mmCIF file of C-alpha atoms and ligand atoms in Angstrom:
data_model
loop_
_atom_site.group_PDB
_atom_site.id
_atom_site.type_symbol
_atom_site.label_atom_id
_atom_site.label_comp_id
_atom_site.label_asym_id
_atom_site.label_seq_id
_atom_site.Cartn_x
_atom_site.Cartn_y
_atom_site.Cartn_z
ATOM 1 C CA UNK A 1060 -22.598 22.776 3.340
ATOM 2 C CA UNK A 1061 -19.874 21.783 0.723
ATOM 3 C CA UNK A 1062 -17.913 25.139 1.420
ATOM 4 C CA UNK A 1063 -18.004 24.526 5.242
ATOM 5 C CA UNK A 1064 -16.682 20.728 4.885
ATOM 6 C CA UNK A 1065 -13.811 21.865 2.548
ATOM 7 C CA UNK A 1066 -12.797 24.343 5.330
ATOM 8 C CA UNK A 1067 -12.816 21.753 8.065
ATOM 9 C CA UNK A 1068 -10.474 19.505 5.631
ATOM 10 C CA UNK A 1069 -8.360 22.207 4.879
ATOM 11 C CA UNK A 1070 -7.976 23.403 8.642
ATOM 12 C CA UNK A 1071 -6.761 19.725 9.575
ATOM 13 C CA UNK A 1072 -4.664 18.838 6.754
ATOM 14 C CA UNK A 1073 -2.014 21.487 7.128
ATOM 15 C CA UNK A 1074 1.470 21.135 5.786
ATOM 16 C CA UNK A 1075 3.166 23.797 4.045
ATOM 17 C CA UNK A 1076 5.328 23.090 1.227
ATOM 18 C CA UNK A 1077 7.732 25.831 -0.717
ATOM 19 C CA UNK A 1078 7.047 24.105 -4.134
ATOM 20 C CA UNK A 1079 3.177 24.756 -3.686
ATOM 21 C CA UNK A 1080 2.680 28.126 -5.568
ATOM 22 C CA UNK A 1081 -1.097 28.019 -5.157
ATOM 23 C CA UNK A 1082 -2.952 25.382 -2.998
ATOM 24 C CA UNK A 1083 -6.615 24.790 -1.985
ATOM 25 C CA UNK A 1084 -9.099 27.635 -2.916
ATOM 26 C CA UNK A 1085 -8.577 28.117 -6.748
ATOM 27 C CA UNK A 1086 -9.745 26.304 -9.540
ATOM 28 C CA UNK A 1087 -6.473 24.147 -9.721
ATOM 29 C CA UNK A 1088 -3.464 23.996 -7.758
ATOM 30 C CA UNK A 1089 -0.105 25.372 -9.095
ATOM 31 C CA UNK A 1090 2.946 23.283 -8.266
ATOM 32 C CA UNK A 1091 6.603 23.513 -8.773
ATOM 33 C CA UNK A 1092 8.226 20.442 -10.275
ATOM 34 C CA UNK A 1093 12.223 20.761 -9.618
ATOM 35 C CA UNK A 1094 14.611 20.601 -12.236
ATOM 36 C CA UNK A 1095 16.004 17.123 -13.332
ATOM 37 C CA UNK A 1096 13.006 15.259 -11.672
ATOM 38 C CA UNK A 1097 9.959 13.553 -13.092
ATOM 39 C CA UNK A 1098 6.442 13.489 -11.745
ATOM 40 C CA UNK A 1099 5.069 9.951 -10.560
ATOM 41 C CA UNK A 1100 1.196 10.319 -10.502
ATOM 42 C CA UNK A 1101 -1.162 7.779 -9.037
ATOM 43 C CA UNK A 1102 -4.903 7.547 -8.067
ATOM 44 C CA UNK A 1103 -6.607 4.993 -6.121
ATOM 45 C CA UNK A 1104 -10.365 4.946 -4.899
ATOM 46 C CA UNK A 1105 -11.766 3.297 -1.576
ATOM 47 C CA UNK A 1106 -15.575 2.286 -1.757
ATOM 48 C CA UNK A 1107 -17.372 1.755 1.677
ATOM 49 C CA UNK A 1108 -18.240 -1.913 1.881
ATOM 50 C CA UNK A 1109 -15.683 -2.936 -0.702
ATOM 51 C CA UNK A 1110 -12.278 -1.705 0.436
ATOM 52 C CA UNK A 1111 -13.135 -1.124 4.071
ATOM 53 C CA UNK A 1112 -16.022 -2.173 6.186
ATOM 54 C CA UNK A 1113 -19.232 0.094 6.479
ATOM 55 C CA UNK A 1114 -19.002 1.851 9.847
ATOM 56 C CA UNK A 1115 -15.201 1.566 9.822
ATOM 57 C CA UNK A 1116 -13.513 4.165 12.023
ATOM 58 C CA UNK A 1117 -13.309 7.431 10.221
ATOM 59 C CA UNK A 1118 -9.593 8.159 11.004
ATOM 60 C CA UNK A 1119 -8.396 4.826 9.691
ATOM 61 C CA UNK A 1120 -10.399 5.372 6.467
ATOM 62 C CA UNK A 1121 -8.427 8.742 6.223
ATOM 63 C CA UNK A 1122 -5.135 6.760 7.016
ATOM 64 C CA UNK A 1123 -5.734 4.126 4.581
ATOM 65 C CA UNK A 1124 -6.985 6.285 1.577
ATOM 66 C CA UNK A 1125 -3.715 8.019 1.680
ATOM 67 C CA UNK A 1126 -1.562 5.075 2.525
ATOM 68 C CA UNK A 1127 -2.671 3.168 -0.395
ATOM 69 C CA UNK A 1128 -1.737 6.147 -2.800
ATOM 70 C CA UNK A 1129 1.730 6.568 -0.956
ATOM 71 C CA UNK A 1130 2.213 2.719 -1.359
ATOM 72 C CA UNK A 1131 2.151 3.310 -5.345
ATOM 73 C CA UNK A 1132 4.573 6.143 -5.066
ATOM 74 C CA UNK A 1133 6.902 3.927 -2.867
ATOM 75 C CA UNK A 1134 6.811 1.287 -5.587
ATOM 76 C CA UNK A 1135 8.030 3.667 -8.068
ATOM 77 C CA UNK A 1136 10.593 4.984 -6.078
ATOM 78 C CA UNK A 1137 9.106 8.320 -5.704
ATOM 79 C CA UNK A 1138 9.144 10.648 -2.932
ATOM 80 C CA UNK A 1139 5.446 11.924 -2.092
ATOM 81 C CA UNK A 1140 4.838 15.550 -2.410
ATOM 82 C CA UNK A 1141 1.144 16.693 -3.331
ATOM 83 C CA UNK A 1142 -2.187 15.030 -3.027
ATOM 84 C CA UNK A 1143 -5.591 15.608 -4.065
ATOM 85 C CA UNK A 1144 -8.783 14.315 -2.285
ATOM 86 C CA UNK A 1145 -12.060 13.553 -4.073
ATOM 87 C CA UNK A 1146 -14.732 12.814 -1.126
ATOM 88 C CA UNK A 1147 -18.057 11.577 -1.975
ATOM 89 C CA UNK A 1148 -20.038 11.779 1.148
ATOM 90 C CA UNK A 1149 -23.767 10.451 1.908
ATOM 91 C CA UNK A 1150 -24.395 13.202 4.107
ATOM 92 C CA UNK A 1151 -22.738 16.715 5.457
ATOM 93 C CA UNK A 1152 -21.369 14.747 8.543
ATOM 94 C CA UNK A 1153 -18.891 17.270 10.173
ATOM 95 C CA UNK A 1154 -17.770 14.376 12.869
ATOM 96 C CA UNK A 1155 -17.016 11.920 10.066
ATOM 97 C CA UNK A 1156 -15.021 14.368 7.996
ATOM 98 C CA UNK A 1157 -13.056 15.632 11.133
ATOM 99 C CA UNK A 1158 -12.340 11.997 11.869
ATOM 100 C CA UNK A 1159 -11.438 11.197 8.254
ATOM 101 C CA UNK A 1160 -9.238 14.443 8.088
ATOM 102 C CA UNK A 1161 -7.266 13.577 11.289
ATOM 103 C CA UNK A 1162 -6.196 10.129 10.168
ATOM 104 C CA UNK A 1163 -5.350 11.448 6.542
ATOM 105 C CA UNK A 1164 -3.291 14.358 8.044
ATOM 106 C CA UNK A 1165 -1.496 12.237 10.529
ATOM 107 C CA UNK A 1166 -0.096 10.218 7.679
ATOM 108 C CA UNK A 1167 0.464 13.295 5.512
ATOM 109 C CA UNK A 1168 2.449 14.761 7.888
ATOM 110 C CA UNK A 1169 4.765 11.632 8.505
ATOM 111 C CA UNK A 1170 5.711 12.447 4.903
ATOM 112 C CA UNK A 1171 5.693 15.938 4.640
ATOM 113 C CA UNK A 1172 3.062 15.574 1.950
ATOM 114 C CA UNK A 1173 0.803 18.837 1.178
ATOM 115 C CA UNK A 1174 -2.917 18.621 0.456
ATOM 116 C CA UNK A 1175 -3.420 20.948 -2.602
ATOM 117 C CA UNK A 1176 -7.142 20.366 -3.906
ATOM 118 C CA UNK A 1177 -9.810 18.041 -4.328
ATOM 119 C CA UNK A 1178 -13.468 17.673 -4.881
ATOM 120 C CA UNK A 1179 -16.426 17.309 -2.475
ATOM 121 C CA UNK A 1180 -19.602 15.796 -3.638
ATOM 122 C CA UNK A 1181 -22.760 13.945 -2.358
ATOM 123 C CA UNK A 1182 -23.264 10.267 -2.928
ATOM 124 C CA UNK A 1183 -22.556 6.777 -1.503
ATOM 125 C CA UNK A 1184 -19.218 6.858 0.588
ATOM 126 C CA UNK A 1185 -16.084 6.809 -1.706
ATOM 127 C CA UNK A 1186 -12.884 8.279 -1.374
ATOM 128 C CA UNK A 1187 -10.497 9.134 -4.261
ATOM 129 C CA UNK A 1188 -6.945 10.246 -3.643
ATOM 130 C CA UNK A 1189 -4.496 11.313 -6.411
ATOM 131 C CA UNK A 1190 -0.900 11.373 -5.143
ATOM 132 C CA UNK A 1191 1.909 13.080 -6.834
ATOM 133 C CA UNK A 1192 5.476 12.049 -6.185
ATOM 134 C CA UNK A 1193 9.072 13.133 -7.575
ATOM 135 C CA UNK A 1194 11.645 11.118 -8.665
ATOM 136 C CA UNK A 1195 15.027 12.058 -10.324
ATOM 137 C CA UNK A 1196 14.586 11.817 -14.185
ATOM 138 C CA UNK A 1197 15.223 8.038 -15.120
ATOM 139 C CA UNK A 1198 15.448 6.696 -11.684
ATOM 140 C CA UNK A 1199 11.769 5.296 -11.286
ATOM 141 C CA UNK A 1200 11.258 1.623 -10.124
ATOM 142 C CA UNK A 1201 9.389 -0.004 -12.708
ATOM 143 C CA UNK A 1202 7.518 -3.413 -13.455
ATOM 144 C CA UNK A 1203 9.325 -4.295 -16.458
ATOM 145 C CA UNK A 1204 13.040 -4.567 -15.483
ATOM 146 C CA UNK A 1205 13.306 -8.157 -13.932
ATOM 147 C CA UNK A 1206 16.106 -10.086 -15.374
ATOM 148 C CA UNK A 1207 16.528 -13.678 -15.431
ATOM 149 C CA UNK A 1208 18.865 -14.720 -12.683
ATOM 150 C CA UNK A 1209 17.758 -11.889 -10.348
ATOM 151 C CA UNK A 1210 16.784 -12.567 -6.700
ATOM 152 C CA UNK A 1211 13.227 -11.656 -5.392
ATOM 153 C CA UNK A 1212 12.571 -9.859 -1.979
ATOM 154 C CA UNK A 1213 9.514 -8.463 -0.089
ATOM 155 C CA UNK A 1214 9.963 -5.738 2.600
ATOM 156 C CA UNK A 1215 8.206 -6.477 6.005
ATOM 157 C CA UNK A 1216 6.057 -9.396 6.689
ATOM 158 C CA UNK A 1217 2.781 -10.773 4.634
ATOM 159 C CA UNK A 1218 -0.590 -11.682 5.298
ATOM 160 C CA UNK A 1219 -1.328 -9.686 8.362
ATOM 161 C CA UNK A 1220 -4.018 -7.384 6.726
ATOM 162 C CA UNK A 1221 -5.945 -10.501 5.156
ATOM 163 C CA UNK A 1222 -5.921 -12.261 8.489
ATOM 164 C CA UNK A 1223 -7.330 -9.080 10.187
ATOM 165 C CA UNK A 1224 -9.929 -9.277 7.754
ATOM 166 C CA UNK A 1225 -10.519 -12.751 8.458
ATOM 167 C CA UNK A 1226 -10.831 -12.365 11.934
ATOM 168 C CA UNK A 1227 -12.585 -9.082 11.969
ATOM 169 C CA UNK A 1228 -15.577 -10.920 13.558
ATOM 170 C CA UNK A 1229 -14.433 -11.381 17.138
ATOM 171 C CA UNK A 1230 -16.393 -14.647 17.534
ATOM 172 C CA UNK A 1231 -14.950 -16.357 14.569
ATOM 173 C CA UNK A 1232 -11.640 -15.446 16.026
ATOM 174 C CA UNK A 1233 -12.495 -16.674 19.323
ATOM 175 C CA UNK A 1234 -13.910 -19.947 17.728
ATOM 176 C CA UNK A 1235 -10.377 -20.241 15.779
ATOM 177 C CA UNK A 1236 -8.535 -19.895 18.971
ATOM 178 C CA UNK A 1237 -6.869 -16.542 17.929
ATOM 179 C CA UNK A 1238 -5.655 -14.970 21.098
ATOM 180 C CA UNK A 1239 -6.629 -11.320 21.441
ATOM 181 C CA UNK A 1240 -3.571 -9.487 21.251
ATOM 182 C CA UNK A 1241 -2.526 -11.407 17.975
ATOM 183 C CA UNK A 1242 -5.836 -10.350 16.613
ATOM 184 C CA UNK A 1243 -5.293 -6.822 17.636
ATOM 185 C CA UNK A 1244 -1.917 -6.713 15.971
ATOM 186 C CA UNK A 1245 -3.588 -8.183 12.685
ATOM 187 C CA UNK A 1246 -6.462 -5.546 12.585
ATOM 188 C CA UNK A 1247 -3.978 -2.824 13.147
ATOM 189 C CA UNK A 1248 -2.214 -3.925 10.065
ATOM 190 C CA UNK A 1249 -5.372 -4.022 8.326
ATOM 191 C CA UNK A 1250 -6.565 -0.679 9.341
ATOM 192 C CA UNK A 1251 -3.334 1.309 9.155
ATOM 193 C CA UNK A 1252 -1.187 0.010 6.447
ATOM 194 C CA UNK A 1253 2.504 1.482 6.434
ATOM 195 C CA UNK A 1254 3.615 2.591 2.850
ATOM 196 C CA UNK A 1255 7.178 1.711 2.484
ATOM 197 C CA UNK A 1256 8.238 4.965 1.076
ATOM 198 C CA UNK A 1257 11.869 5.133 2.300
ATOM 199 C CA UNK A 1258 12.569 1.592 1.144
ATOM 200 C CA UNK A 1259 11.400 2.315 -2.160
ATOM 201 C CA UNK A 1260 13.615 5.387 -2.438
ATOM 202 C CA UNK A 1261 16.652 3.258 -0.857
ATOM 203 C CA UNK A 1262 15.961 0.749 -3.934
ATOM 204 C CA UNK A 1263 16.657 3.435 -6.675
ATOM 205 C CA UNK A 1264 19.376 2.171 -8.865
ATOM 206 C CA UNK A 1265 19.319 -1.274 -6.747
ATOM 207 C CA UNK A 1266 15.958 -2.981 -7.713
ATOM 208 C CA UNK A 1267 15.456 -4.102 -11.105
ATOM 209 C CA UNK A 1268 11.636 -3.937 -10.785
ATOM 210 C CA UNK A 1269 9.154 -3.191 -8.219
ATOM 211 C CA UNK A 1270 5.462 -3.473 -7.271
ATOM 212 C CA UNK A 1271 3.498 -2.847 -4.018
ATOM 213 C CA UNK A 1272 1.526 -5.871 -2.786
ATOM 214 C CA UNK A 1273 -2.200 -4.710 -2.877
ATOM 215 C CA UNK A 1274 -4.122 -7.656 -4.590
ATOM 216 C CA UNK A 1275 -1.954 -10.478 -3.226
ATOM 217 C CA UNK A 1276 1.960 -11.398 -3.655
ATOM 218 C CA UNK A 1277 1.471 -13.963 -6.285
ATOM 219 C CA UNK A 1278 -0.994 -12.025 -8.348
ATOM 220 C CA UNK A 1279 1.110 -8.713 -8.198
ATOM 221 C CA UNK A 1280 4.214 -10.505 -8.995
ATOM 222 C CA UNK A 1281 2.431 -11.840 -11.851
ATOM 223 C CA UNK A 1282 2.356 -8.166 -13.312
ATOM 224 C CA UNK A 1283 6.067 -7.927 -12.962
ATOM 225 C CA UNK A 1284 6.441 -11.305 -14.741
ATOM 226 C CA UNK A 1285 4.269 -10.334 -17.470
ATOM 227 C CA UNK A 1286 5.830 -6.854 -17.996
ATOM 228 C CA UNK A 1287 9.221 -8.097 -17.571
ATOM 229 C CA UNK A 1288 8.562 -11.145 -19.862
ATOM 230 C CA UNK A 1289 9.906 -13.444 -17.338
ATOM 231 C CA UNK A 1290 9.114 -16.262 -14.920
ATOM 232 C CA UNK A 1291 9.014 -15.887 -11.056
ATOM 233 C CA UNK A 1292 9.862 -18.895 -8.444
ATOM 234 C CA UNK A 1293 8.682 -18.129 -4.881
ATOM 235 C CA UNK A 1294 9.660 -20.437 -1.896
ATOM 236 C CA UNK A 1295 6.686 -20.801 0.243
ATOM 237 C CA UNK A 1296 8.515 -21.537 3.598
ATOM 238 C CA UNK A 1297 10.588 -18.408 3.059
ATOM 239 C CA UNK A 1298 7.557 -15.907 3.196
ATOM 240 C CA UNK A 1299 7.874 -13.650 6.106
ATOM 241 C CA UNK A 1300 5.297 -13.883 8.748
ATOM 242 C CA UNK A 1301 4.897 -11.572 11.690
ATOM 243 C CA UNK A 1302 4.752 -13.002 15.177
ATOM 244 C CA UNK A 1303 1.085 -12.347 15.355
ATOM 245 C CA UNK A 1304 0.440 -14.336 12.152
ATOM 246 C CA UNK A 1305 2.412 -17.100 13.424
ATOM 247 C CA UNK A 1306 0.659 -17.123 16.714
ATOM 248 C CA UNK A 1307 -2.732 -17.136 14.936
ATOM 249 C CA UNK A 1308 -2.469 -19.596 12.329
ATOM 250 C CA UNK A 1309 -0.023 -22.257 10.626
ATOM 251 C CA UNK A 1310 0.272 -24.683 7.627
ATOM 252 C CA UNK A 1311 -1.827 -24.030 4.362
ATOM 253 C CA UNK A 1312 -3.808 -21.332 5.678
ATOM 254 C CA UNK A 1313 -0.977 -18.998 6.627
ATOM 255 C CA UNK A 1314 0.619 -19.664 3.379
ATOM 256 C CA UNK A 1315 -2.570 -18.585 1.409
ATOM 257 C CA UNK A 1316 -2.969 -15.584 3.566
ATOM 258 C CA UNK A 1317 0.621 -14.790 2.879
ATOM 259 C CA UNK A 1318 0.721 -15.544 -0.843
ATOM 260 C CA UNK A 1319 -2.686 -14.397 -1.835
ATOM 261 C CA UNK A 1320 -4.373 -12.409 0.907
ATOM 262 C CA UNK A 1321 -3.475 -8.975 -0.168
ATOM 263 C CA UNK A 1322 -3.666 -5.386 1.567
ATOM 264 C CA UNK A 1323 -0.282 -5.894 2.612
ATOM 265 C CA UNK A 1324 1.126 -2.777 1.047
ATOM 266 C CA UNK A 1325 4.841 -4.041 1.110
ATOM 267 C CA UNK A 1326 7.162 -3.714 -1.614
ATOM 268 C CA UNK A 1327 7.846 -6.908 -3.652
ATOM 269 C CA UNK A 1328 10.910 -6.408 -5.975
ATOM 270 C CA UNK A 1329 13.723 -7.970 -8.001
ATOM 271 C CA UNK A 1330 17.321 -6.932 -7.815
ATOM 272 C CA UNK A 1331 20.755 -8.545 -8.839
ATOM 273 C CA UNK A 1332 21.789 -11.130 -6.288
ATOM 274 C CA UNK A 1333 25.012 -9.280 -5.929
ATOM 275 C CA UNK A 1334 22.900 -6.455 -4.041
ATOM 276 C CA UNK A 1335 21.470 -8.917 -1.313
ATOM 277 C CA UNK A 1336 23.675 -7.921 1.276
ATOM 278 C CA UNK A 1337 23.140 -3.987 0.574
ATOM 279 C CA UNK A 1338 19.353 -4.641 0.369
ATOM 280 C CA UNK A 1339 19.162 -6.618 3.753
ATOM 281 C CA UNK A 1340 21.176 -4.140 5.526
ATOM 282 C CA UNK A 1341 19.804 -0.865 4.337
ATOM 283 C CA UNK A 1342 16.000 -2.156 4.572
ATOM 284 C CA UNK A 1343 16.881 -3.401 8.131
ATOM 285 C CA UNK A 1344 18.086 0.012 8.940
ATOM 286 C CA UNK A 1345 15.069 1.511 7.830
ATOM 287 C CA UNK A 1346 13.138 -0.705 10.193
ATOM 288 C CA UNK A 1347 10.871 -2.640 7.615
ATOM 289 C CA UNK A 1348 13.684 -5.385 7.027
ATOM 290 C CA UNK A 1349 13.358 -7.407 3.511
ATOM 291 C CA UNK A 1350 13.499 -11.157 2.957
ATOM 292 C CA UNK A 1351 14.643 -13.028 0.082
ATOM 293 C CA UNK A 1352 11.894 -15.188 -1.187
ATOM 294 C CA UNK A 1353 12.796 -16.475 -4.658
ATOM 295 C CA UNK A 1354 14.256 -15.816 -7.969
ATOM 296 C CA UNK A 1355 13.416 -14.648 -11.520
ATOM 297 C CA UNK A 1356 13.720 -17.613 -14.062
ATOM 298 C CA UNK A 1357 13.319 -18.021 -17.628
ATOM 299 C CA UNK A 1358 9.530 -18.750 -18.757
ATOM 300 C CA UNK A 1359 6.588 -17.045 -17.457
ATOM 301 C CA UNK A 1360 4.109 -16.798 -14.460
ATOM 302 C CA UNK A 1361 4.731 -17.026 -10.806
ATOM 303 C CA UNK A 1362 5.130 -20.464 -9.268
ATOM 304 C CA UNK A 1363 5.023 -20.915 -5.646
ATOM 305 C CA UNK A 1364 6.854 -23.981 -4.479
ATOM 306 C CA UNK A 1365 7.407 -25.831 -1.110
ATOM 307 C CA UNK A 1366 10.571 -27.032 0.692
ATOM 308 C CA UNK A 1367 10.721 -30.073 -1.482
ATOM 309 C CA UNK A 1368 10.272 -27.824 -4.647
ATOM 310 C CA UNK A 1369 6.846 -29.268 -5.395
ATOM 311 C CA UNK A 1370 4.187 -26.662 -6.514
ATOM 312 C CA UNK A 1371 1.919 -25.163 -3.876
ATOM 313 C CA UNK A 1372 -1.557 -24.711 -5.040
ATOM 314 C CA UNK A 1373 -3.476 -21.868 -4.218
ATOM 315 C CA UNK A 1374 -7.434 -21.793 -4.249
ATOM 316 C CA UNK A 1375 -7.211 -17.919 -5.473
ATOM 317 C CA UNK A 1376 -4.090 -16.170 -6.314
ATOM 318 C CA UNK A 1377 -5.446 -12.939 -5.296
ATOM 319 C CA UNK A 1378 -8.207 -10.591 -4.857
ATOM 320 C CA UNK A 1379 -10.225 -9.531 -8.023
ATOM 321 C CA UNK A 1380 -13.023 -7.172 -8.320
ATOM 322 C CA UNK A 1381 -14.860 -8.325 -11.288
ATOM 323 C CA UNK A 1382 -14.432 -11.830 -10.581
HETATM 324 P P1 LIG B 2896 -14.685 24.070 -8.314
HETATM 325 O O1 LIG B 2896 -15.995 24.203 -8.403
HETATM 326 O O2 LIG B 2896 -13.915 25.138 -9.102
HETATM 327 O O3 LIG B 2896 -14.037 22.741 -8.970
HETATM 328 P P2 LIG B 2896 -14.672 23.642 -5.667
HETATM 329 O O4 LIG B 2896 -16.032 24.399 -4.875
HETATM 330 O O5 LIG B 2896 -15.018 22.066 -6.102
HETATM 331 O O6 LIG B 2896 -14.253 24.195 -6.891
HETATM 332 O O7 LIG B 2896 -13.597 23.600 -4.682
HETATM 333 C C1 LIG B 2896 -13.041 24.736 -4.178
HETATM 334 C C2 LIG B 2896 -11.629 24.636 -3.657
HETATM 335 O O8 LIG B 2896 -11.506 23.547 -2.649
HETATM 336 C C3 LIG B 2896 -10.930 24.079 -4.844
HETATM 337 O O9 LIG B 2896 -9.568 24.578 -4.744
HETATM 338 C C4 LIG B 2896 -10.570 22.645 -4.645
HETATM 339 O O10 LIG B 2896 -9.412 21.994 -5.253
HETATM 340 C C5 LIG B 2896 -10.909 22.350 -3.069
HETATM 341 N N1 LIG B 2896 -11.243 21.283 -2.542
HETATM 342 C C6 LIG B 2896 -12.720 20.780 -2.838
HETATM 343 N N2 LIG B 2896 -12.847 19.665 -2.201
HETATM 344 C C7 LIG B 2896 -11.781 19.194 -1.501
HETATM 345 C C8 LIG B 2896 -11.469 18.278 -0.752
HETATM 346 N N3 LIG B 2896 -12.196 17.194 -0.323
HETATM 347 N N4 LIG B 2896 -9.973 18.224 -0.216
HETATM 348 C C9 LIG B 2896 -9.131 19.255 -0.556
HETATM 349 N N5 LIG B 2896 -9.533 20.453 -1.263
HETATM 350 C C10 LIG B 2896 -10.889 20.400 -1.762
HETATM 351 MG MG1 LIG B 2897 -14.900 20.939 -7.832
#
């Protein structure tokens, strides 16, 4: 059974790369790292009922399992190359595997990534992906380079995925007056996040620090502040919102979803203010856009302020697994 499932995955997740010396089928893959490059390696696990609802569409799960890993590579400024897939399945469900592989392959092919191995076991549904990316030596974006005086930016828009989760329940969405087309757009962002790979690469040599927003903007920029030994000041009114989020909610709720909702998979980064024009132009050309949302200051922690410079309190700065 296990062998047949691996065959199904391999047949669907095609994508040849000249740097794969040996792919699926041996005890380990053999991969050729080009000269003058470093390997960026990351792994992320999705657990049913925690990272996606039980009964979620298999293709969406496949897409998201890869997307969250490519997002980590994007945050490093790395070009995705090879991935490994560890699948734990409650049963040998060929229909689930086919659906999963179709969503996984769809995103793989968008980024020219090759699936080079993995593991298939029985147990409660969980998906582990390990992704490898390439970055010219010394050019990776890190969390520890933010400097006092830098501007802080974010790609795309914030809060959609968290809003999608909030209004996953259709009856609740109706009660809250969320129109069906906005709800559909928010759900789509929750189910199929877009890893900002091209943006990360464009920010090599430009961003002083970078992180992808998975747990929530304030919580994630908190890691940048800590690693860089600086403070970060964010302007609530400047946080970018999609038309769907604007239509669905306003005020405190919208700000909470944007600042603390999580699952956005946008890139939050710092850069010297002199790079602002380049950043706005370049990222607009790449389709995601970027917004200046704050600045790096002396001190510690992340402070969110309103238009009158008063602190905005958040009930919960971000998602925590063991809280
Ligand atoms: P081993 O027992 O040597 O670990 P396996 O039987 O687990 O080998 O896997 C056989 C081959 O199939 C290996 O090359 C492994 O990398 C690959 N493989 C197993 N599961 C997956 C999966 N879910 N996705 C991609 N490749 C897989
Ligand atoms: Mg194995």
